[in-house]
C-alpha positions as a printed Julia matrix, in Angstrom:
354×3 Matrix{Float64}:
  11.52  -13.47   24.72
  12.74   -9.86   24.39
  10.8    -6.78   25.49
   7.9    -6.14   23.15
   8.66   -2.56   22.11
   5.64   -1.32   20.15
   4.41    1.84   18.43
   1.13    2.59   20.21
  -1.17    5.27   18.82
  -3.34    6.86   21.5
  -4.79    9.64   19.38
  -3.91   12.74   17.4
  -0.18   13.55   17.74
   0.14   10.92   20.45
   2.35    8.02   19.34
   4.25    6.31   22.14
   7.07    3.81   21.88
   6.39    1.55   24.82
   6.55   -2.03   26.03
   3.38   -4.01   25.4
   2.71   -7.43   26.95
   3.23  -10.34   24.57
  -0.13  -12.06   24.23
  -0.66  -15.78   23.95
  -2.34  -16.71   20.66
  -5.92  -17.86   21.11
  -7.8   -20.29   18.9
  -7.18  -19.43   15.27
  -4.43  -16.95   16.11
  -0.68  -16.76   15.52
   2.08  -15.04   17.49
   4.49  -13.37   15.07
   8.05  -12.26   15.72
   8.03   -9.22   13.44
  11.14   -8.78   11.32
  10.29   -5.95    8.93
   7.62   -3.28    8.71
   6.94   -0.56    6.19
   5.84    2.98    7.01
   3.28    4.58    4.71
   1.25    7.76    4.55
  -1.71    5.96    6.12
   0.31    5.69    9.34
   1.15    9.39    9.15
  -2.5    10.3     8.51
  -3.54    8.29   11.55
  -1.03   10.11   13.72
  -1.81   13.57   12.36
  -5.58   13.22   12.6
  -6.13   10.65   15.34
  -8.39    8.7    13.04
  -8.81    7.44    9.52
 -12.24    6.88    8.06
 -14.44    5.43   10.78
 -11.52    4.3    12.94
 -10.94    6.63   15.91
  -7.94    6.07   18.17
  -9.05    8.39   20.96
 -11.3     5.62   22.24
  -9.04    2.59   21.9
  -5.25    2.82   21.44
  -3.71    0.45   18.93
  -0.3    -0.7    17.76
   0.08    0.68   14.24
   1.73   -0.94   11.23
  -0.11   -2.78    8.46
   2.87   -3.65    6.22
   4.72   -6.45    7.98
   6.53   -9.74    7.71
   8.03  -12.02   10.31
   8.41  -15.5    11.72
   5.66  -17.54   13.36
   6.68  -17.97   17.01
   3.65  -19.83   18.29
   0.25  -20.93   17.01
  -3.02  -21.18   18.87
  -5.41  -24.14   18.85
  -6.92  -25.04   15.51
  -4.27  -23.39   13.33
  -3.31  -25.57   10.36
  -2.14  -23.22    7.61
   1.13  -22.17    9.29
   3.5   -23.57   11.9
   6.23  -22.2    14.19
   9.27  -21.19   12.17
   7.35  -20.27    9.02
   8.33  -16.98    7.39
   5.18  -15.04    6.62
   3.65  -11.86    5.25
   0.5   -10.58    6.93
  -2.63   -9.55    5.06
  -4.02   -6.38    6.59
  -7.6    -6.95    5.37
  -9.66   -9.16    7.68
 -13.07   -9.79    6.15
 -15.97  -11.54    7.84
 -16.65  -13.93    4.96
 -20.42  -13.89    5.47
 -21.75  -10.43    4.56
 -23.23   -9.55    1.17
 -19.97   -8.03   -0.08
 -17.88  -11.02    0.95
 -20.33  -13.31   -0.81
 -19.74  -11.27   -3.94
 -16.02  -11.92   -3.56
 -15.29   -8.3    -2.66
 -13.49   -8.97    0.58
 -11.92   -5.51    0.7
 -15.35   -3.88    0.89
 -16.6    -6.26    3.59
 -19.33   -4.6     5.65
 -17.58   -5.75    8.83
 -13.98   -5.35    7.7
 -11.18   -5.05   10.24
  -7.7    -3.83    9.33
  -4.51   -5.01   11.0
  -2.76   -2.01   12.54
  -5.6     0.35   11.69
  -8.66   -0.99   13.5
  -8.18   -0.71   17.25
  -9.24   -4.34   17.73
  -6.2    -5.82   15.94
  -2.71   -4.65   16.77
  -0.33   -4.03   13.91
   3.25   -4.9    13.16
   5.42   -1.95   14.17
   6.38   -3.96   17.21
   8.7    -6.77   18.21
   5.77   -9.2    18.49
   2.15   -9.15   17.46
  -0.76  -11.59   17.44
  -2.78  -11.93   14.24
  -5.56  -14.18   12.94
  -3.96  -17.18   11.25
  -6.04  -16.58    8.12
  -4.01  -13.39    7.55
  -0.7   -15.28    7.34
   0.86  -16.12    3.96
   4.02  -18.22    3.86
   6.89  -16.59    1.98
   9.06  -18.55   -0.47
  12.76  -18.77    0.4
  13.67  -16.32   -2.36
  11.54  -13.52   -0.84
  13.23  -11.9     2.16
  11.61  -10.06    5.07
  11.83   -6.59    3.55
  10.2    -7.88    0.39
   7.66   -9.69    2.55
   6.69   -6.38    4.16
   6.09   -5.02    0.66
   3.41   -7.65    0.05
   0.7    -5.38    1.47
   1.32   -2.31   -0.73
   2.04   -4.54   -3.72
  -1.28   -6.33   -3.18
  -2.97   -2.91   -3.2
  -1.43   -2.3    -6.63
  -2.42   -5.74   -7.91
  -6.0    -4.95   -6.9
  -5.81   -1.55   -8.6
  -4.55   -3.08  -11.85
  -7.26   -5.73  -11.62
  -9.82   -2.94  -11.33
  -8.3    -1.16  -14.34
  -8.92   -3.98  -16.83
  -5.47   -3.48  -18.37
  -5.06   -5.65  -21.46
  -2.05   -6.87  -23.43
  -0.57   -4.06  -25.49
  -2.33   -1.23  -23.64
  -0.92    2.21  -22.96
  -1.14    2.99  -19.26
  -0.69    6.25  -17.36
   0.46    6.2   -13.73
   0.15    9.48  -11.87
   2.58    9.62   -8.95
   6.0     7.97   -8.62
   5.9     7.26   -4.91
   6.03    3.66   -3.67
   2.48    2.87   -4.8
   3.03    4.42   -8.21
   6.32    2.59   -8.75
   4.75   -0.72   -7.77
   1.71   -0.06   -9.95
   4.01    0.66  -12.89
   5.63   -2.75  -12.53
   2.35   -4.62  -12.06
   0.97   -2.96  -15.2
   4.07   -4.06  -17.11
   3.7    -7.6   -15.79
   0.06   -7.55  -16.91
   1.15   -6.85  -20.48
   1.01   -3.07  -20.88
   3.15   -2.07  -23.87
   3.7     1.5   -22.72
   3.58    2.88  -19.2
   3.94    6.62  -18.75
   4.65    7.86  -15.21
   4.11   11.49  -14.21
   5.39   13.17  -11.05
   6.84   16.44   -9.71
  10.07   14.77   -8.56
  12.74   14.15  -11.21
  14.66   11.65   -9.04
  11.58    9.5    -8.66
  10.98    9.63  -12.39
  14.54    8.42  -13.01
  13.77    5.46  -10.75
  10.53    4.88  -12.65
  12.57    4.62  -15.86
  14.83    2.01  -14.27
  11.8     0.02  -13.14
  10.22   -0.13  -16.58
   8.5     3.15  -17.44
   8.56    3.71  -21.19
   7.92    7.44  -20.76
   8.04    9.95  -17.91
   6.53   13.4   -17.57
   7.83   15.94  -15.06
   5.14   18.25  -13.72
   6.01   21.53  -12.04
   4.86   22.12   -8.46
   2.62   24.97   -9.6
   0.63   23.07  -12.23
  -2.88   24.53  -12.16
  -4.59   23.57  -15.42
  -5.4    19.89  -15.76
  -5.93   20.17  -19.51
  -2.47   21.69  -19.99
  -0.9    19.02  -17.81
  -2.73   16.28  -19.7
  -1.46   17.69  -22.98
   2.12   17.04  -21.86
   1.22   13.38  -21.54
  -0.7    13.23  -24.81
   2.29   14.67  -26.67
   4.48   11.83  -25.39
   2.32    8.72  -25.57
  -1.03    9.73  -26.98
  -4.24    8.78  -25.22
  -3.97    6.18  -22.49
  -6.23    3.16  -22.33
  -6.11    3.27  -18.54
  -4.89    5.74  -15.94
  -4.1     4.89  -12.34
  -4.07    7.88   -9.99
  -1.71    7.2    -7.07
  -1.41   10.62   -5.4
  -4.86   11.56   -4.14
  -4.37   15.05   -5.61
  -7.43   16.62   -7.23
  -5.47   17.98  -10.19
  -4.02   14.55  -10.96
  -7.45   12.92  -10.99
  -8.58   15.58  -13.44
  -5.48   15.03  -15.57
  -6.26   11.32  -15.67
  -9.74   11.97  -17.07
  -8.4    14.27  -19.8
  -5.53   11.91  -20.71
  -7.46    8.66  -21.25
  -9.14    7.75  -24.5
 -12.88    7.61  -25.03
 -14.08    4.48  -23.26
 -10.96    4.44  -21.11
 -10.7     3.81  -17.4
  -9.47    5.98  -14.52
  -8.72    4.08  -11.32
  -8.27    6.2    -8.21
  -5.85    4.56   -5.78
  -4.6     7.55   -3.79
  -6.76    8.99   -1.01
  -6.9    12.76   -0.69
  -9.62   15.23    0.24
 -13.07   13.82    0.93
 -14.69   15.96   -1.79
 -13.1    16.95   -5.11
 -14.09   18.51   -8.42
 -14.29   16.1   -11.35
 -14.65   17.06  -15.05
 -17.9    15.14  -15.24
 -18.86   16.39  -18.72
 -15.61   14.93  -20.03
 -16.44   11.64  -18.31
 -19.91   11.55  -19.85
 -18.99   12.54  -23.39
 -15.97   10.23  -23.53
 -17.7     7.46  -21.55
 -14.78    7.32  -19.14
 -15.12    4.84  -16.28
 -13.94    6.33  -12.99
 -13.57    3.73  -10.28
 -11.94    3.36   -6.9
  -9.47    0.74   -5.72
  -9.31    0.05   -1.99
  -6.81   -2.18   -0.18
  -6.85   -5.69   -1.69
  -9.14   -8.63   -2.19
  -7.19  -11.91   -1.98
  -4.26  -10.41   -3.9
  -1.45  -11.64   -1.63
  -0.69  -14.84   -3.58
  -0.31  -12.85   -6.81
   1.81  -10.19   -5.09
   4.17  -12.77   -3.61
   4.47  -14.55   -6.96
   5.37  -11.28   -8.71
   8.28  -10.79   -6.3
   9.32  -14.43   -6.4
   9.54  -14.41  -10.2
  11.33  -11.07  -10.32
   8.59   -9.36  -12.3
   8.34   -6.75   -9.56
  11.45   -5.39   -7.85
  10.82   -3.65   -4.55
  14.33   -3.16   -3.14
  15.16   -0.12   -5.33
  12.12    1.65   -3.88
  13.55    1.57   -0.33
  15.29    4.86    0.41
  15.73    4.64    4.2
  16.12    1.9     6.79
  15.66    2.38   10.55
  15.44    0.37   13.73
  12.09    0.22   15.52
  13.37    2.6    18.21
  13.87    5.22   15.5
  10.29    5.08   14.21
   9.28    8.63   15.26
  12.12   10.03   13.14
  11.15    7.76   10.24
   7.55    8.97   10.39
   8.8    12.55   10.2
  10.6    11.79    6.94
   7.47   10.24    5.47
   5.32   13.16    6.61
   7.66   15.68    4.98
   8.03   13.56    1.83
  11.8    13.44    2.26
  12.02    9.78    1.33
  10.69    7.07   -0.88
   9.9     3.85    0.98
  10.95    3.64    4.64
  11.58    0.18    6.05
  11.77   -0.61    9.77
  13.84   -3.46   11.23
  11.66   -4.59   14.11
  13.97   -7.34   15.34
  17.09   -5.42   16.36
  17.86   -3.09   19.25
  20.33   -0.18   19.06
  23.94   -1.06   19.85
  24.94    0.05   23.34
């Protein structure tokens, strides 16, 4: 077994690439040889702030990485859903199954939720090897490769967001943001039956990619947009009022644009996480009876996400802009932080050539 190089977060601005002992899987656990891992802005936020939400890394270092796929190397006692040699994607949401939220079927809002690669108690997948609960493992079909497998997590987030949006056949949908989450959301909305999907962003290259992935319309915002009503008007002139809007940037202005751009009785689903407090045009929400709702992580959306890739309804490969080896992770994180990339994929199985 090779050295277990891992990305260990100790706190704010303190990410160390170091060897971590390979643990033996305990009862109900699986040892995974990680093959591919995605880097997202959550990882960058954790590094830049030393914490995310209630998870603080000053107290307990953790191996980061919540978008991963790999091969089962060994299983602990009592594991029946996977076996050594299985190719798997790993669900990052570990719910308790017994709290009031879990009993409602809302696993992603579990009162005792633990996140792979985010909570300090469960190491993530930006490593050569990691141990995960077996219940988090989903076997990949032969037609879905490891890079696609690592996309299962963000794609499941988008499936959950579209589920929350109540998109119906023939709807007009607005997606704000053409980053990886926006581009995946666009495709899930199309697969759900949306007739028109308009994507808005400040990056023309990303909007060109959105067109290739199924956007019926695109709107290019300038970087100095300041009036949400004016920005919304650009969308209304192209596609009219949207039935649903999915906000994938976390930017206050974009959330406001979404409210102005949906029809009366429409739905705004906030997927992106930005500032803790923002201004919302609440009078517009009241008078138009706009539903504003959040969408967090995923709730048993992995099977649907995998099926979307297997059937070709969602294409993730065009979203990858950069590929790096695990040793190069600090550089990769810098690209993500500075928004100089689209999706960054890490090959966790190979070492640099001598």
